[in-house]
Coordinates of C-alpha atoms and ligand atoms in Angstrom, one line a residue:
M112 CA 3.0 6.2 -31.0
N113 CA 2.6 8.7 -33.8
I114 CA 2.7 12.4 -33.2
K115 CA -1.1 12.8 -33.5
A116 CA -1.7 10.1 -30.9
E117 CA 0.9 11.5 -28.6
R118 CA -0.7 15.0 -28.9
S119 CA -4.1 13.8 -28.0
W120 CA -2.8 11.7 -25.2
L121 CA -0.9 14.8 -24.0
M122 CA -4.1 16.9 -24.3
L123 CA -5.7 14.8 -21.7
F124 CA -3.3 16.3 -19.2
F125 CA -2.7 19.7 -20.7
P126 CA -6.0 20.6 -22.4
N127 CA -4.7 24.2 -22.9
C128 CA -1.8 22.9 -24.9
T129 CA -3.3 23.5 -28.4
S130 CA -0.4 23.5 -30.7
M131 CA 2.7 21.5 -31.3
K132 CA 4.7 24.7 -30.9
T133 CA 3.6 25.0 -27.3
F134 CA 4.3 21.3 -26.8
S135 CA 7.8 21.5 -28.0
F136 CA 8.3 24.7 -25.9
L137 CA 7.2 22.9 -22.8
V138 CA 9.5 19.9 -23.5
T139 CA 12.5 22.2 -24.2
S140 CA 11.9 24.2 -21.0
A141 CA 11.5 21.0 -19.0
V142 CA 14.8 19.6 -20.4
L143 CA 16.5 22.9 -19.7
M144 CA 15.2 23.0 -16.1
L145 CA 16.4 19.4 -15.5
L146 CA 19.8 20.3 -16.9
L147 CA 20.0 23.4 -14.7
A148 CA 18.9 21.4 -11.6
A149 CA 21.5 18.7 -12.3
G150 CA 24.1 21.4 -12.8
Y151 CA 23.3 23.0 -9.5
T152 CA 23.2 19.9 -7.4
S153 CA 26.6 18.7 -8.7
A154 CA 28.3 22.1 -8.7
Y155 CA 28.8 22.4 -4.9
K156 CA 29.6 19.6 -2.5
P157 CA 27.3 18.9 0.4
V158 CA 28.1 20.8 3.6
I159 CA 27.8 19.2 7.0
L160 CA 27.6 21.4 10.2
V161 CA 28.3 20.3 13.8
H162 CA 27.2 22.5 16.6
G163 CA 28.9 23.5 19.9
V164 CA 28.2 22.9 23.6
L165 CA 24.8 23.9 25.1
S166 CA 23.5 24.4 21.6
G167 CA 21.9 22.6 18.6
P168 CA 21.4 22.6 14.9
S169 CA 19.2 25.7 15.0
S170 CA 22.3 27.8 15.8
F171 CA 23.3 27.4 12.2
K172 CA 20.2 29.1 10.7
N173 CA 22.1 32.2 9.6
L174 CA 25.1 30.3 8.3
T175 CA 22.8 28.0 6.3
R176 CA 21.2 31.0 4.7
F177 CA 24.6 32.5 3.8
I178 CA 25.7 29.3 2.2
K179 CA 22.6 28.7 0.2
K180 CA 22.5 32.3 -1.0
A181 CA 26.2 32.3 -2.1
H182 CA 26.1 28.8 -3.5
P183 CA 22.6 28.0 -4.6
G184 CA 21.7 24.3 -4.6
T185 CA 24.2 23.3 -1.9
E186 CA 22.8 20.6 0.3
V187 CA 23.4 21.8 3.9
T188 CA 22.9 19.4 6.9
A189 CA 23.2 20.8 10.5
I190 CA 23.3 17.5 12.5
D191 CA 20.6 17.1 15.0
L192 CA 22.3 15.1 17.7
F193 CA 23.6 15.7 21.3
N194 CA 21.7 19.0 21.5
N195 CA 21.7 21.4 24.5
E196 CA 22.1 19.5 27.8
E197 CA 23.1 16.4 25.9
S198 CA 26.1 18.3 24.4
T199 CA 28.0 17.8 27.7
E200 CA 28.1 14.0 27.2
P201 CA 31.7 12.7 27.0
M202 CA 33.5 13.4 23.8
W203 CA 34.3 9.9 22.7
E204 CA 30.6 9.0 23.0
Q205 CA 29.6 12.0 20.9
I206 CA 32.2 11.2 18.3
D207 CA 30.8 7.8 17.8
G208 CA 27.3 9.3 17.4
F209 CA 28.3 12.0 15.0
A210 CA 30.5 9.6 13.0
K211 CA 27.5 7.4 12.2
V212 CA 25.4 10.3 10.8
I213 CA 28.4 11.8 8.9
Q214 CA 29.2 8.4 7.4
E215 CA 25.5 8.1 6.2
I216 CA 25.7 11.5 4.4
M217 CA 29.1 10.6 2.9
D218 CA 27.8 7.3 1.6
K219 CA 25.3 9.3 -0.5
S220 CA 27.9 11.8 -1.6
P221 CA 30.7 10.0 -3.5
E222 CA 32.0 13.4 -4.8
G223 CA 33.0 14.2 -1.2
V224 CA 31.6 16.6 1.5
H225 CA 32.8 19.7 3.4
L226 CA 32.7 19.8 7.2
L227 CA 32.3 22.9 9.4
C228 CA 32.4 22.4 13.1
Y229 CA 31.9 25.1 15.7
S230 CA 33.5 25.4 19.1
Q231 CA 33.4 22.0 20.9
G232 CA 32.2 20.6 17.6
G233 CA 35.6 21.2 16.1
L234 CA 37.1 18.6 18.5
I235 CA 34.3 16.2 17.9
C236 CA 35.0 16.5 14.1
R237 CA 38.7 15.9 14.6
G238 CA 37.8 12.7 16.5
V239 CA 35.5 11.6 13.7
L240 CA 38.1 12.4 11.0
S241 CA 40.7 10.4 13.0
K242 CA 38.5 7.4 13.5
L243 CA 36.8 7.0 10.1
P244 CA 39.2 5.2 7.7
N245 CA 37.4 5.9 4.4
H246 CA 35.9 9.3 4.9
N247 CA 35.7 11.6 2.0
V248 CA 35.7 15.0 3.8
Q249 CA 37.4 17.5 1.5
N250 CA 37.7 20.8 3.4
F251 CA 37.4 20.8 7.2
I252 CA 36.7 24.1 8.9
A253 CA 37.2 24.4 12.7
L254 CA 35.2 27.6 13.7
S255 CA 36.5 28.9 17.0
S256 CA 37.3 25.5 18.5
P257 CA 39.4 24.9 21.6
L258 CA 41.8 22.7 19.5
A259 CA 44.7 22.8 21.9
G260 CA 42.4 22.7 25.0
Q261 CA 40.5 25.2 27.3
F262 CA 41.9 26.9 30.4
G263 CA 39.2 29.4 31.4
V264 CA 35.8 29.2 32.9
T265 CA 33.8 31.9 31.2
E266 CA 30.2 32.8 32.2
M267 CA 28.8 30.4 29.6
L268 CA 30.9 27.5 30.8
H269 CA 30.1 28.3 34.4
E270 CA 26.7 26.6 33.9
I271 CA 28.6 23.3 33.5
I272 CA 31.7 23.8 35.7
P273 CA 30.6 25.2 39.0
V274 CA 34.1 26.2 40.1
S275 CA 35.3 29.8 40.1
G276 CA 39.0 30.2 39.4
R277 CA 40.4 28.2 36.6
K278 CA 43.4 27.0 38.7
L279 CA 41.0 24.9 40.8
V280 CA 39.1 23.2 37.9
Y281 CA 41.6 20.4 37.6
L282 CA 40.4 19.1 41.0
L283 CA 37.0 18.4 39.4
C284 CA 38.0 17.6 35.9
Y285 CA 41.1 15.3 36.3
R286 CA 39.1 12.5 37.8
Q287 CA 37.6 9.5 36.2
F288 CA 34.1 10.4 37.1
A289 CA 34.3 13.9 35.5
Q290 CA 36.1 12.4 32.4
M291 CA 33.1 10.1 32.0
H292 CA 30.4 12.7 32.4
I293 CA 31.5 16.2 31.4
S294 CA 32.7 16.9 27.9
I295 CA 34.6 20.1 28.9
C296 CA 36.7 18.1 31.2
N297 CA 37.8 16.0 28.2
Y298 CA 39.5 19.1 26.8
W299 CA 40.4 20.9 30.0
N300 CA 44.1 21.6 29.6
D301 CA 45.6 23.0 32.8
P302 CA 49.2 24.0 31.8
L303 CA 50.2 24.1 35.5
R304 CA 49.1 20.4 36.0
R305 CA 50.7 18.8 33.0
V306 CA 51.4 15.5 34.7
K307 CA 47.8 15.2 35.9
Y308 CA 46.5 16.3 32.4
L309 CA 48.5 13.5 30.7
K310 CA 47.5 10.9 33.3
F311 CA 43.8 11.6 33.8
N312 CA 42.5 13.3 30.7
N313 CA 41.3 10.5 28.5
F314 CA 40.6 12.5 25.4
L315 CA 42.7 15.5 24.3
P316 CA 46.2 14.1 25.0
L317 CA 45.2 11.1 22.8
L318 CA 43.6 13.1 20.0
N319 CA 46.6 15.5 19.9
G320 CA 49.1 12.6 20.3
E321 CA 50.6 14.1 23.4
K322 CA 50.3 10.7 25.0
A323 CA 51.5 7.9 22.8
H324 CA 49.0 5.2 22.0
G325 CA 48.6 2.3 19.6
K326 CA 46.2 4.0 17.1
M327 CA 48.3 7.1 16.5
A328 CA 49.6 6.2 13.0
E329 CA 46.1 5.0 11.9
W330 CA 44.4 8.2 13.2
K331 CA 47.0 10.4 11.5
K332 CA 46.5 8.6 8.2
N333 CA 42.7 9.0 8.4
F334 CA 42.9 12.6 9.4
L335 CA 45.3 13.4 6.5
R336 CA 42.6 12.4 4.0
I337 CA 41.3 16.0 4.2
K338 CA 42.3 18.4 1.5
K339 CA 42.3 21.6 3.5
L340 CA 42.3 22.5 7.2
V341 CA 40.9 25.9 7.9
L342 CA 41.3 27.4 11.5
I343 CA 39.1 30.4 12.3
G344 CA 39.3 32.4 15.5
G345 CA 40.1 35.8 17.0
P346 CA 41.1 37.8 20.1
D347 CA 37.6 39.1 21.0
D348 CA 36.1 35.6 21.3
D349 CA 35.8 35.8 25.1
V350 CA 35.0 32.1 25.6
I351 CA 37.9 30.1 24.0
T352 CA 40.8 30.6 26.5
P353 CA 43.3 31.3 25.3
W354 CA 41.7 32.3 22.0
Q355 CA 44.8 31.1 20.2
S356 CA 43.7 27.6 21.0
S357 CA 41.4 27.9 18.0
Q358 CA 44.6 27.9 15.9
F359 CA 46.5 25.3 18.0
G360 CA 48.4 27.9 20.2
F361 CA 48.4 27.4 24.0
Y362 CA 49.8 28.4 27.3
N363 CA 53.1 27.0 28.5
N364 CA 53.7 26.4 32.2
N365 CA 54.2 30.0 33.0
E366 CA 51.1 31.0 31.1
T367 CA 52.9 32.5 28.1
I368 CA 51.2 31.8 24.7
I369 CA 53.2 29.4 22.6
E370 CA 52.1 29.5 18.9
M371 CA 51.2 26.4 16.9
R372 CA 54.5 25.8 15.1
K373 CA 56.4 25.7 18.4
Q374 CA 54.0 23.2 20.0
M375 CA 55.4 19.7 20.6
F376 CA 52.5 18.1 18.8
Y377 CA 53.3 20.2 15.7
R378 CA 57.1 19.6 15.8
K379 CA 56.7 15.9 16.3
N380 CA 53.9 15.8 13.8
T381 CA 51.9 13.5 16.1
F382 CA 48.6 13.8 14.2
G383 CA 49.5 15.3 10.9
L384 CA 49.4 19.0 11.6
K385 CA 52.9 19.6 10.3
T386 CA 52.2 17.6 7.2
L387 CA 49.2 19.7 6.3
D388 CA 51.2 22.9 6.9
T389 CA 54.1 21.7 4.7
R390 CA 51.6 20.6 2.0
G391 CA 50.3 24.1 2.0
D392 CA 46.9 22.9 3.1
L393 CA 46.6 24.7 6.5
I394 CA 44.8 28.0 6.4
M395 CA 44.4 30.4 9.3
C396 CA 41.8 33.1 9.3
T397 CA 41.9 35.5 12.2
R398 CA 39.2 38.1 12.8
S399 CA 38.9 40.7 15.6
G400 CA 35.6 42.1 16.9
V401 CA 33.8 38.8 16.8
K402 CA 32.3 37.3 20.0
H403 CA 32.2 33.5 20.5
T404 CA 28.4 33.3 19.8
E405 CA 28.6 35.4 16.7
W406 CA 31.1 33.4 14.5
H407 CA 28.4 31.4 12.6
S408 CA 26.1 34.4 12.1
N409 CA 28.7 37.0 11.0
K410 CA 28.5 37.7 7.3
K411 CA 32.1 39.0 7.0
V412 CA 33.4 35.9 8.6
F413 CA 31.5 33.9 6.1
K414 CA 32.8 36.0 3.1
K415 CA 36.4 36.2 4.2
C416 CA 37.0 32.9 5.9
I417 CA 34.5 30.3 4.9
Q418 CA 32.8 30.7 1.5
K419 CA 35.7 29.9 -0.8
W420 CA 36.3 26.5 0.9
F421 CA 32.7 25.3 0.1
D422 CA 33.4 24.7 -3.5
Ligands
NAG661 C1 21.2 35.3 13.2 O1 21.7 36.6 13.0 C2 21.0 37.6 13.7 C3 21.5 39.0 13.2 O2 22.9 39.0 13.3 C4 21.0 37.4 15.2 O3 20.3 38.3 15.9 C5 20.5 36.0 15.5 O4 20.7 35.7 16.8 C6 21.3 35.0 14.6 N1 20.7 33.6 14.8 C7 21.4 32.6 15.4 C8 20.6 31.3 15.5 O5 22.5 32.7 15.8
NAG662 C1 57.9 32.0 30.3 O1 58.1 31.2 29.2 C2 58.7 31.9 28.1 C3 58.7 31.0 26.9 O2 59.4 29.8 27.2 C4 60.0 32.6 28.4 O3 60.5 33.3 27.3 C5 59.8 33.5 29.6 O4 61.1 34.0 30.0 C6 59.2 32.7 30.8 N1 58.9 33.7 31.8 C7 59.1 33.4 33.1 C8 58.6 34.5 34.1 O5 59.6 32.4 33.5

């Protein structure tokens, strides 16, 4: 095709394009735009968001906006699964469901993805990261998650656990029926009922390696594929109890808070926490003045604790 023929062919589509100058300008701009678009999509890794209990993907509207504004072109997926009432389904079942969706996104993102999981979602994501052998999650952010368990029935949780007084909840939760039907019972950690917790809780003691099992080494290896673990929480949360659980601290049997590095699962490195810490890949970000339902919508939390890990 000679230039003249190409020009007249082009003029069928762009009748206003009268000179070669305009034509080459159009081509140059199109190429530039393509290059820019390619640059944008490859600059930031995709971000996957997993919601908390009694909630769904719409809770991440503000966070999605923050991410896209700070890092234009980032592909953000708030997973639409086990929403609202369905979020109280047992943890292992939810983990299998979320793992499938996360795997599909990872298959399309060979450069790796980042994962941010809120509240209960943090435990779901730890389960996913432990069970998926070839995941390519780079940075994993647990945003106000009860990582060492929950020992408090706040107003919000009262909808699900109709027991007042946290010292009685074990009567409901540490039974097979509750373990098979109520997600919160899967991470209910009553420090005064340690023997029952280890015997009847079929989720958290396994995930944290507090109860030995055959998959421990494999889960630890899988989990340690992440590059960074970021733990965000704070004293004014009012739902996660104790709030230090968001950074792996918890009560001992006289209800004194024992910090992460003194916990048995850390010392024995049962699931890789100590390895991450020694590697320099464990980051804690503590913010006061943030209520539980505000973590994902608070701009300062995003700027100070989240943004830099979504590279
Ligand atoms: C988004 O932020 C605004 C202002 O802080 C807040 O009122 C709203 O509830 C937030 N949306 C969600 C879904 O959390
Ligand atoms: C509670 O446990 C802490 C840490 O083990 C200990 O220092 C403290 O003395 C204990 N308090 C009581 C009342 O037993």
